[in-house]
Coordinates of C-alpha atoms and ligand atoms in Angstrom, one line a residue:
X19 CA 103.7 118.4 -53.8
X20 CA 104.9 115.8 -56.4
X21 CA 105.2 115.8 -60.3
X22 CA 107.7 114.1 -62.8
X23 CA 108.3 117.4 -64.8
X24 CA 109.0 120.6 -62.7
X25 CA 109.1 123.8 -64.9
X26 CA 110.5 127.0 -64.0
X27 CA 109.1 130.0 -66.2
X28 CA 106.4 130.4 -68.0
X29 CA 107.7 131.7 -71.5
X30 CA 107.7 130.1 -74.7
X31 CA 110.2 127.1 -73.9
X32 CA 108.7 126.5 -70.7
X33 CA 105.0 126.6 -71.6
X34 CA 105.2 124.6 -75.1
X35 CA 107.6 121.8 -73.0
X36 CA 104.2 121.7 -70.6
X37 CA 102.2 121.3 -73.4
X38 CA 104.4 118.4 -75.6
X39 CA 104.7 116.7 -72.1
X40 CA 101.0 116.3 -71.3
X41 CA 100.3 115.6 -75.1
X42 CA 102.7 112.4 -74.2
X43 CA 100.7 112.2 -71.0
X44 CA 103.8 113.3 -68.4
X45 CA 102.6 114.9 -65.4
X46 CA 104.2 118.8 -65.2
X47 CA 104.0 122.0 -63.4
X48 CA 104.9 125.2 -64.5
X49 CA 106.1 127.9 -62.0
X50 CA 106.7 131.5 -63.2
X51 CA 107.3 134.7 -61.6
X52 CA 105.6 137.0 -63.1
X53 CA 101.5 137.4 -64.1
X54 CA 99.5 135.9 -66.8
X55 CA 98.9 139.3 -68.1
X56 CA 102.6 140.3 -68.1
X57 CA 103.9 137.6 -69.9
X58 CA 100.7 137.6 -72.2
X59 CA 101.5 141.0 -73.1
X60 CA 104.6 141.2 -73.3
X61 CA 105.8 142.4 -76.8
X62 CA 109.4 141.0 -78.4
X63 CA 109.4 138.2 -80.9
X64 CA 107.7 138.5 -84.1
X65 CA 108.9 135.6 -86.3
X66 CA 108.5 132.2 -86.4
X67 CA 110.3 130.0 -88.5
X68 CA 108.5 126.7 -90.6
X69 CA 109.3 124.2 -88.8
X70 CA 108.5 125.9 -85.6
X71 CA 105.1 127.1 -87.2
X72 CA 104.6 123.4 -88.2
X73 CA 105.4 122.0 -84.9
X74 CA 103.0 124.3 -83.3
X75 CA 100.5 123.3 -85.5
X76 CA 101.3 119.6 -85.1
X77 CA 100.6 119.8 -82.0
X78 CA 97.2 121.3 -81.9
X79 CA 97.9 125.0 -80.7
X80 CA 98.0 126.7 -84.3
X81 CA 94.6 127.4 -85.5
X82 CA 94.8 131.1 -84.4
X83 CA 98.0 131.4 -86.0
X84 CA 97.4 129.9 -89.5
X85 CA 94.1 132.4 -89.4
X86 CA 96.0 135.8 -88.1
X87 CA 99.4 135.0 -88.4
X88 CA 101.0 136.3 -92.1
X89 CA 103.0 134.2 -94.3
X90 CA 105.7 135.7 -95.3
X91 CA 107.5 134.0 -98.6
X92 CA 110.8 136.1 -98.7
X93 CA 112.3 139.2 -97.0
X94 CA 113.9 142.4 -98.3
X95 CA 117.5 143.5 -98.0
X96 CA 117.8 147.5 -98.3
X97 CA 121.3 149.2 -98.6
X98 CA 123.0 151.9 -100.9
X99 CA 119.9 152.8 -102.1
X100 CA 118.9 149.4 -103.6
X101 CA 116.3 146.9 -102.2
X102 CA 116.8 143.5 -103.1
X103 CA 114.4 140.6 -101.9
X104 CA 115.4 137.1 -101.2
X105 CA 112.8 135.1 -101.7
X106 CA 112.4 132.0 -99.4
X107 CA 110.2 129.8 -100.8
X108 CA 112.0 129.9 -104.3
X109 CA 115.0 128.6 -102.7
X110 CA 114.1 126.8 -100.3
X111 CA 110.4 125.7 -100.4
X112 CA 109.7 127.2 -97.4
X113 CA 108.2 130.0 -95.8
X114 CA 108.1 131.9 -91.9
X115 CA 105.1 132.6 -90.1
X116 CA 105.2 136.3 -88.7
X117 CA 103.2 135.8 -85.4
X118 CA 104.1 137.8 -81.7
X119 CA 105.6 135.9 -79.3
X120 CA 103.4 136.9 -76.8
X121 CA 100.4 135.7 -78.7
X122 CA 102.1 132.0 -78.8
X123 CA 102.2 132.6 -75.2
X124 CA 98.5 133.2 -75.3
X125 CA 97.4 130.2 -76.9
X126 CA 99.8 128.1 -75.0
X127 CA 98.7 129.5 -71.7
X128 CA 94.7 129.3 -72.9
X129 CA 95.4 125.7 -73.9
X130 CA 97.1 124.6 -71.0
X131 CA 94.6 125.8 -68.5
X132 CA 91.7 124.2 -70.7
X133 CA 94.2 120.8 -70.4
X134 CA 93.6 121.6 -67.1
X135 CA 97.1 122.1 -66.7
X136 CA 98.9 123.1 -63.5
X137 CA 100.7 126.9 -64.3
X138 CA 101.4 128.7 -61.3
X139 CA 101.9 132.7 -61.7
X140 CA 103.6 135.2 -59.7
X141 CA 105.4 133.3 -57.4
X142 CA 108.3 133.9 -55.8
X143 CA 111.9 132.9 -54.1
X144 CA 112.3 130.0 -56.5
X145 CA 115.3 127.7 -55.7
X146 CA 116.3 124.8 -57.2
X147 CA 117.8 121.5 -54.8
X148 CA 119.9 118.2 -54.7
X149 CA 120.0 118.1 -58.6
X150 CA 122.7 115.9 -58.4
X151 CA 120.7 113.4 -57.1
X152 CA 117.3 111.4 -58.4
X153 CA 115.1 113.4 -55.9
X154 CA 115.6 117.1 -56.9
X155 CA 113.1 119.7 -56.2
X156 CA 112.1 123.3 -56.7
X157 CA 111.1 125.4 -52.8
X158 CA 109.3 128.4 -53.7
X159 CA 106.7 131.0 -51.9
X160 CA 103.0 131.3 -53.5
X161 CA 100.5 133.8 -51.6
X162 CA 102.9 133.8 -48.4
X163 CA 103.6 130.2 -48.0
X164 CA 107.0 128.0 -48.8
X165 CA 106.2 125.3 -50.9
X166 CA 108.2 122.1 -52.1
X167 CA 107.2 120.5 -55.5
X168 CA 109.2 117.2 -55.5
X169 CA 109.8 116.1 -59.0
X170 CA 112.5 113.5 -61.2
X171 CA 113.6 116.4 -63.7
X172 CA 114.3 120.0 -63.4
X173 CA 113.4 122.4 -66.6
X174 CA 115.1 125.8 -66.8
X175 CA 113.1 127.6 -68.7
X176 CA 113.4 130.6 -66.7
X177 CA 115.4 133.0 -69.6
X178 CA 118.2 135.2 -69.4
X179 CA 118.0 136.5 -65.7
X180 CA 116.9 133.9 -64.5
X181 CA 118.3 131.4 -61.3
X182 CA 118.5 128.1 -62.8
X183 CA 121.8 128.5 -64.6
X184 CA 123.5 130.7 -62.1
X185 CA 122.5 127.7 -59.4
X186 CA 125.2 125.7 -61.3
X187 CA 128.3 125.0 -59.2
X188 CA 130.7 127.5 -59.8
X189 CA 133.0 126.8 -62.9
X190 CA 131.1 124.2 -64.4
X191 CA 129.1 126.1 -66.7
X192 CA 132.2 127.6 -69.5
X193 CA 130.4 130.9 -71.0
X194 CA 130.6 131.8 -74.7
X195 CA 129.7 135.8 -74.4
X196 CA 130.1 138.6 -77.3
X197 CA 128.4 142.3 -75.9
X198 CA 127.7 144.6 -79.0
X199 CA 128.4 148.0 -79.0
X200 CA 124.6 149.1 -79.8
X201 CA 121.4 148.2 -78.7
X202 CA 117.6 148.4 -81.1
X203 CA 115.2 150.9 -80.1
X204 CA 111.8 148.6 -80.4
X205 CA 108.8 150.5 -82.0
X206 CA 105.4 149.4 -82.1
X207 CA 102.5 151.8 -83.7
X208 CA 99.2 152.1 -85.0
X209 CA 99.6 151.9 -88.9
X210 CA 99.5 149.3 -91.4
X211 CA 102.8 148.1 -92.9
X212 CA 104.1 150.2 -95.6
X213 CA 105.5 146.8 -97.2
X214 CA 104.0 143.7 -97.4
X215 CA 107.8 141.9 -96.1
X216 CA 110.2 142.7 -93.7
X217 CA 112.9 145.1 -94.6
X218 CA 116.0 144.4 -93.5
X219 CA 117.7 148.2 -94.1
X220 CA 122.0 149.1 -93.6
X221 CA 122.5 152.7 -93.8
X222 CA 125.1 155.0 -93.0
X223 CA 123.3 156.2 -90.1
X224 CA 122.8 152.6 -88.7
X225 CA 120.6 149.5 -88.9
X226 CA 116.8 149.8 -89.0
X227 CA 114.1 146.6 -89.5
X228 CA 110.3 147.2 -90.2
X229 CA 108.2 144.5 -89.7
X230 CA 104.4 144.0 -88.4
X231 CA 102.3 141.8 -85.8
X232 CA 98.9 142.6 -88.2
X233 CA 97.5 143.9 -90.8
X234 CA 97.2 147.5 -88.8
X235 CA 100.2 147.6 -86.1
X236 CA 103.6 148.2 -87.2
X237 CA 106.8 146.9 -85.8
X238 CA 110.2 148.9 -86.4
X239 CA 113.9 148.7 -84.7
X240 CA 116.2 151.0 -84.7
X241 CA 120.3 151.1 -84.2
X242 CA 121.0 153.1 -81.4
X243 CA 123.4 153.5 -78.2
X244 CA 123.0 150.2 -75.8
X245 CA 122.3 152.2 -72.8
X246 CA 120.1 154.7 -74.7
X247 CA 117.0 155.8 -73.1
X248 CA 113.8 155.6 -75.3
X249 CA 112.1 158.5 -73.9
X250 CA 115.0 160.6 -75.6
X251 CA 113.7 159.4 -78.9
X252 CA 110.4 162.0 -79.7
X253 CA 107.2 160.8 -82.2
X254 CA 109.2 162.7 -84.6
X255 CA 112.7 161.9 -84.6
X256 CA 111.4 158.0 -84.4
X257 CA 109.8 159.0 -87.8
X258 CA 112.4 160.8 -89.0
X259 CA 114.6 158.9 -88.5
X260 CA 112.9 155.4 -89.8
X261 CA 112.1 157.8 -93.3
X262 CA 115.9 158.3 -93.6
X263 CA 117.1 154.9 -93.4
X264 CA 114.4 153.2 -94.5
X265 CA 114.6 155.2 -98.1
X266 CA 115.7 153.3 -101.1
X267 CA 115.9 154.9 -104.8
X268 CA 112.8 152.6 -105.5
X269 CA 110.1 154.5 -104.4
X270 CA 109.7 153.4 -101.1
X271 CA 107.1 155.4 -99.2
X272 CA 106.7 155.0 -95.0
X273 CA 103.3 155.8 -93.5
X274 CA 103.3 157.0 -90.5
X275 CA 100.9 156.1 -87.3
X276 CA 100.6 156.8 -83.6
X277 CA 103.1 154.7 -81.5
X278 CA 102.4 152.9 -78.9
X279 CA 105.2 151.5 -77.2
X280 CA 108.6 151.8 -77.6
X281 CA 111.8 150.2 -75.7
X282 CA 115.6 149.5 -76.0
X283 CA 117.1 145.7 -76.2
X284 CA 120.6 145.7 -75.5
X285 CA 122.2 142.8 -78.3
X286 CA 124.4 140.0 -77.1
X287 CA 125.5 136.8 -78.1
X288 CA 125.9 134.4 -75.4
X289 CA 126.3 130.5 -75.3
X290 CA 126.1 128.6 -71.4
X291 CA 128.0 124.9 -72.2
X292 CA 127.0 121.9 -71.0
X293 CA 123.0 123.1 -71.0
X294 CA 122.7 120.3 -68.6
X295 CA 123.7 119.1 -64.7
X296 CA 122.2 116.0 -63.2
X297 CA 118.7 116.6 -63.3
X298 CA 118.9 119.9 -64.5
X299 CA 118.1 120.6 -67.9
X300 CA 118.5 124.2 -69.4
X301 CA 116.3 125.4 -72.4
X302 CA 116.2 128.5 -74.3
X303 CA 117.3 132.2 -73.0
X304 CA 118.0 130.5 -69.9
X305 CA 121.1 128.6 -71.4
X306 CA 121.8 131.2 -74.5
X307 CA 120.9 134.4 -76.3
X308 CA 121.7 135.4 -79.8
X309 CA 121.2 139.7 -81.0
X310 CA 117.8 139.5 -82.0
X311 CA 118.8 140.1 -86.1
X312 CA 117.3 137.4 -87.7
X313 CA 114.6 136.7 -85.7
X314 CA 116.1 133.8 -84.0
X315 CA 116.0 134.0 -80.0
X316 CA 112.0 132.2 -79.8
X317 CA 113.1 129.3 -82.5
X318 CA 116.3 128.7 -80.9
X319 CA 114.3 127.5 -77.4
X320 CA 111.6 126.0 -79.5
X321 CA 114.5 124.2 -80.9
X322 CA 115.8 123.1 -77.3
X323 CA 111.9 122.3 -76.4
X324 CA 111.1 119.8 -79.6
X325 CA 114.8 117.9 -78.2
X326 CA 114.1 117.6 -74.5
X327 CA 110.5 116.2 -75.1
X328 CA 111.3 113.4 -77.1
X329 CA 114.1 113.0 -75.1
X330 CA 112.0 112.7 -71.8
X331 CA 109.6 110.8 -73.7
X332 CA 111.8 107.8 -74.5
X333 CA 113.3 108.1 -70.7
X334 CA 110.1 107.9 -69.4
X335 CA 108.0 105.8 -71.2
X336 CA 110.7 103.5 -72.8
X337 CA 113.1 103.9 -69.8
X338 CA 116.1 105.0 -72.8
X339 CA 117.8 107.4 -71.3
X340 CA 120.5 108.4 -74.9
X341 CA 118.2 111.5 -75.5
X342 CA 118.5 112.8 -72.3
X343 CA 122.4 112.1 -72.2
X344 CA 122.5 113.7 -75.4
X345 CA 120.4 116.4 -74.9
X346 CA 123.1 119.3 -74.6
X347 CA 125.3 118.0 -77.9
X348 CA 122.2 117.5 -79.7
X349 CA 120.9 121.3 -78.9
X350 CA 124.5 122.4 -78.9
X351 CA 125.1 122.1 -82.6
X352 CA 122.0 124.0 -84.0
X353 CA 123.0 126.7 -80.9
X354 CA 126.0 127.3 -82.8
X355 CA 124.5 127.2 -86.4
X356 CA 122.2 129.8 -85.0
X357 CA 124.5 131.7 -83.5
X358 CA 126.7 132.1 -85.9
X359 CA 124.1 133.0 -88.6
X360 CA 122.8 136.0 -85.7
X361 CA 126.1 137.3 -85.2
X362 CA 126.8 137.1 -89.5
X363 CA 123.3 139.0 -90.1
X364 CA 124.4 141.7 -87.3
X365 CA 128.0 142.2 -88.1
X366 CA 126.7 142.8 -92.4
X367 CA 123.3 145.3 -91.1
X368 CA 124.6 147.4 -88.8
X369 CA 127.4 150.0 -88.3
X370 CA 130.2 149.9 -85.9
X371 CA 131.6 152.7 -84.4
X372 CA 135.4 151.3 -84.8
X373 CA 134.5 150.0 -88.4
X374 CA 136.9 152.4 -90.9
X375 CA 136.0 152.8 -94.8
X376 CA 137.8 149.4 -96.0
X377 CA 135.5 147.6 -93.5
X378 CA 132.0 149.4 -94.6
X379 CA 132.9 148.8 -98.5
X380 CA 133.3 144.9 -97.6
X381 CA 130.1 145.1 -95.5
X382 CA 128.4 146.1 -98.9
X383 CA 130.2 144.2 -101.2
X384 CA 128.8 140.9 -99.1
X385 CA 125.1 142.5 -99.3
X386 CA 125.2 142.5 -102.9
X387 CA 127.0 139.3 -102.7
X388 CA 123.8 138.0 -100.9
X389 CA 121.3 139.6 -103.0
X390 CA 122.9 138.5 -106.3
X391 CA 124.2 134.8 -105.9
X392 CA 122.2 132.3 -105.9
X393 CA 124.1 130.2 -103.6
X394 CA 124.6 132.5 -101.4
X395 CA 120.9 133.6 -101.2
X396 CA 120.0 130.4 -100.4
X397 CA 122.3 130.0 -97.3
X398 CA 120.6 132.9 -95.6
X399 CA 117.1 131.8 -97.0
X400 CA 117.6 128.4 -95.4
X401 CA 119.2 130.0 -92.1
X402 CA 116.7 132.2 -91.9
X403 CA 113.4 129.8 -92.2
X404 CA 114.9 127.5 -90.0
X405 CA 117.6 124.4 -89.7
X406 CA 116.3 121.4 -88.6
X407 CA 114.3 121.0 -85.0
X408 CA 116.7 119.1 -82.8
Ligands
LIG10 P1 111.6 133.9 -71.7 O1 110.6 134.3 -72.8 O2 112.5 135.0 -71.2 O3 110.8 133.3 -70.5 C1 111.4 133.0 -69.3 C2 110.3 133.1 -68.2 O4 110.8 132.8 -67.0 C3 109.7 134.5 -68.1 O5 108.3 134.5 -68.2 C4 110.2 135.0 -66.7 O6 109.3 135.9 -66.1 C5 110.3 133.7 -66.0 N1 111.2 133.7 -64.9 C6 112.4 134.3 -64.8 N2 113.0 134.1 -63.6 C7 112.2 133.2 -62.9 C8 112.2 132.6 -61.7 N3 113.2 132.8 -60.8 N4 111.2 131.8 -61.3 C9 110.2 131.6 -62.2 N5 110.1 132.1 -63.4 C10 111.0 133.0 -63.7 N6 113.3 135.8 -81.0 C11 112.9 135.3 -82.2 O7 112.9 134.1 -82.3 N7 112.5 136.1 -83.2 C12 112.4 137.4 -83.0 O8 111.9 138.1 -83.9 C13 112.9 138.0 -81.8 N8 112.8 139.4 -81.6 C14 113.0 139.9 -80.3 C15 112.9 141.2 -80.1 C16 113.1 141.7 -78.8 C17 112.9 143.2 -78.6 C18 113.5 140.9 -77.8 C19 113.7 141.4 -76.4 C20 113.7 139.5 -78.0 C21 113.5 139.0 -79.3 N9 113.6 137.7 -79.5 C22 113.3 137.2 -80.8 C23 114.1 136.8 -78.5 C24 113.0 136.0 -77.8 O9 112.0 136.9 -77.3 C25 113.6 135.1 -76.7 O10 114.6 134.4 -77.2 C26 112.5 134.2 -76.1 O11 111.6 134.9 -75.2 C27 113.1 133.0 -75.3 O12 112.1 132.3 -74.7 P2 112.3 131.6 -73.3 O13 111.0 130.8 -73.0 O14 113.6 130.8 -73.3 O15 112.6 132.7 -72.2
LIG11 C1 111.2 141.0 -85.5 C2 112.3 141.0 -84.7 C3 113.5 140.6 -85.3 O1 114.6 140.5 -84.5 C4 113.6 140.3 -86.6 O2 114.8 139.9 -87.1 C5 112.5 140.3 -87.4 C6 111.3 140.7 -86.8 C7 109.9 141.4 -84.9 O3 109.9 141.7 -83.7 O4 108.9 141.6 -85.7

């Protein structure tokens, strides 16, 4: 088998790179482990920001967002009682779009197959060769039998776990890596949101986020232990819980619904530099994560995606190869931005078991920092709804 592009993993990076590709007319395939129902139902990000939403758009896969997806114009910070909102399109004219992850995989993966594009599910013993050279390839095993796809550029996009960045020689790769001492218990239930933005909540029993996929299901994370095992975690400690630190002197009131899922996400930052080798190009999870507060793992390899297609683009159709040498330093410098803003949000929200009385006061002196100056507002609003794409 032969084809230019050869994509590993079928998530968000991997599936929108398929679909900017054959937009440009580059021939791809996509290879992913798992099925098309597991990854199209599999529940994490919930927020988009605008730039994302409008490249999605842009490129034709965003009708069924603009119609269900809700447009949120600002977010509200909850601590010592107070809620305070900062709102996004006052400061910076912009808004997110809050819109599940896995329903961008849906309409990626619908709109691929209608392309008539090549995706390739559940299959298996992928392994990635001769990357160092112009003839790399990808062997892996589908319905029994080892195949070959032959291809001139390699896409990670295989997250976290998977093998493209650990197939890097040995001590090329330098790791950037910062474990938390806590993980979120993820919520999802039956009830309609009890506010019409996200509340971002610090209390003294630790951090807790509502947010929402609809109109009728609820989305909620709680601070807890990072091995902690969610079936400790009843109906009604999850409940009780969420009323206790999601209270405010404001008159805040939490409905409660059935829930439907629930999980634990351990929170780590993690940067992999260079996020390329030869003809191996790393995107997304695959190359760095960031915790999850401020809704930033998705964007970031949306970010990497919206770089490597022009890049391939100009290499392949104007035989200019300066994106594609570029491509880490270019994706490297929003990494950071993003990272750092992640690790700022998580460090002010939640509580640290080592953290002593001088260090909570200052945690709460910066929230009301936030939530009072203008200019400080604004640098979360404009972190928050997105830096620049690539
Ligand atoms: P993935 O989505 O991990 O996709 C990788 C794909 O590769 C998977 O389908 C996997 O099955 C496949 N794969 C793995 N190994 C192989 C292999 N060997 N061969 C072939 N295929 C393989 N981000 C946000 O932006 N906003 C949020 O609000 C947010 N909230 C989150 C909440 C939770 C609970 C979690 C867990 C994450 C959250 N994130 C959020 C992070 C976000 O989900 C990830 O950053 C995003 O999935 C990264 O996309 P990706 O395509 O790089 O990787
Ligand atoms: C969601 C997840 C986040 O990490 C966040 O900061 C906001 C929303 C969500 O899943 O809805």
């Amino acid at each position: 088998m032969r084809t230019t592009i050869g994509i590993i993993g079928a998530g968000p990076a991997g599936l929108l790179l398929s679909h900017l590709l054959h937009l440009q007319g580059i021939d791809n395939v996509v290879l992913e482990l798992r099925s098309r129902s597991y990854i199209e139902n599999r529940i994490r990000a919930g927020v988009l920001e605008h730039d994302v939403a409008g490249l999605l758009r842009d490129s034709g896969v965003g009708a069924r967002m603009d119609r269900e997806g809700l447009l949120h114009h600002g977010t509200i910070l909850r601590f010592g009682g107070r809620s305070r909102r900062i709102d996004f399109q006052d400061l910076t004219g912009k808004s997110v779009m809050v819109y599940g992850q896995h329903e961008v995989v849906r309409d990626l993966v619908a709109r691929r197959l209608a392309d008539g594009g090549d995706l390739r599910f559940e299959v298996s013993d992928v392994s990635i060769h001769d990357i160092q050279t112009d003839t790399p390839s990808i062997r892996f095993t589908e319905n029994g039998e080892t195949k070959t796809l032959h291809c001139d550029i390699i896409a990670g996009c295989d997250g976290f776990h998977g093998i493209c960045r650990p197939s890097l020689p040995a001590g090329f790769i330098r790791d950037f890596d910062r474990i938390y001492p806590f993980g979120w218990l993820g919520i999802l239930a039956e009830v309609s949101p009890s506010s019409e933005e996200l509340v971002y909540a610090r209390h003294p029993n630790g951090f807790a986020l509502l947010s929402m996929r609809s109109p009728t299901i609820g989305r909620f994370y709680l601070q807890c232990p990072p091995d902690e095992n969610a079936d400790t975690w009843s109906d009604d400690r999850i409940w009780s819980e969420l009323h206790t630190r999601l209270a405010d002197n404001e008159g805040f009131r939490l409905t409660e619904g059935p829930i439907i899922q629930k999980g634990v996400t351990a929170m780590r930052s993690y940067v992999a530099e260079p996020m390329q080798s030869g003809r191996l190009f790393l995107l997304g999870d695959a190359a760095h994560i960031v915790p999850p507060t401020g809704a930033k793992g998705m964007n970031m390899a949306i970010g990497d995606v919206a770089v490597l297609a022009r890049a391939l683009e100009r290499h392949i159709k104007h035989k200019d190869s300066q994106g594609l040498d570029t491509y880490s330093r270019t994706c490297l410098r929003r990494v950071w931005n993003v990272q750092r803003f992640s690790w700022w949000m998580t460090s002010m929200l939640h509580n640290f078991a080592d953290a002593n009385a001088f260090d909570e006061q200052v945690r709460l002196a910066e929230l009301d920092y936030v939530t009072t100056s203008r200019a400080a507002a604004t640098t979360l609003a404009e972190n928050y709804v997105g830096l620049a794409l690539g």
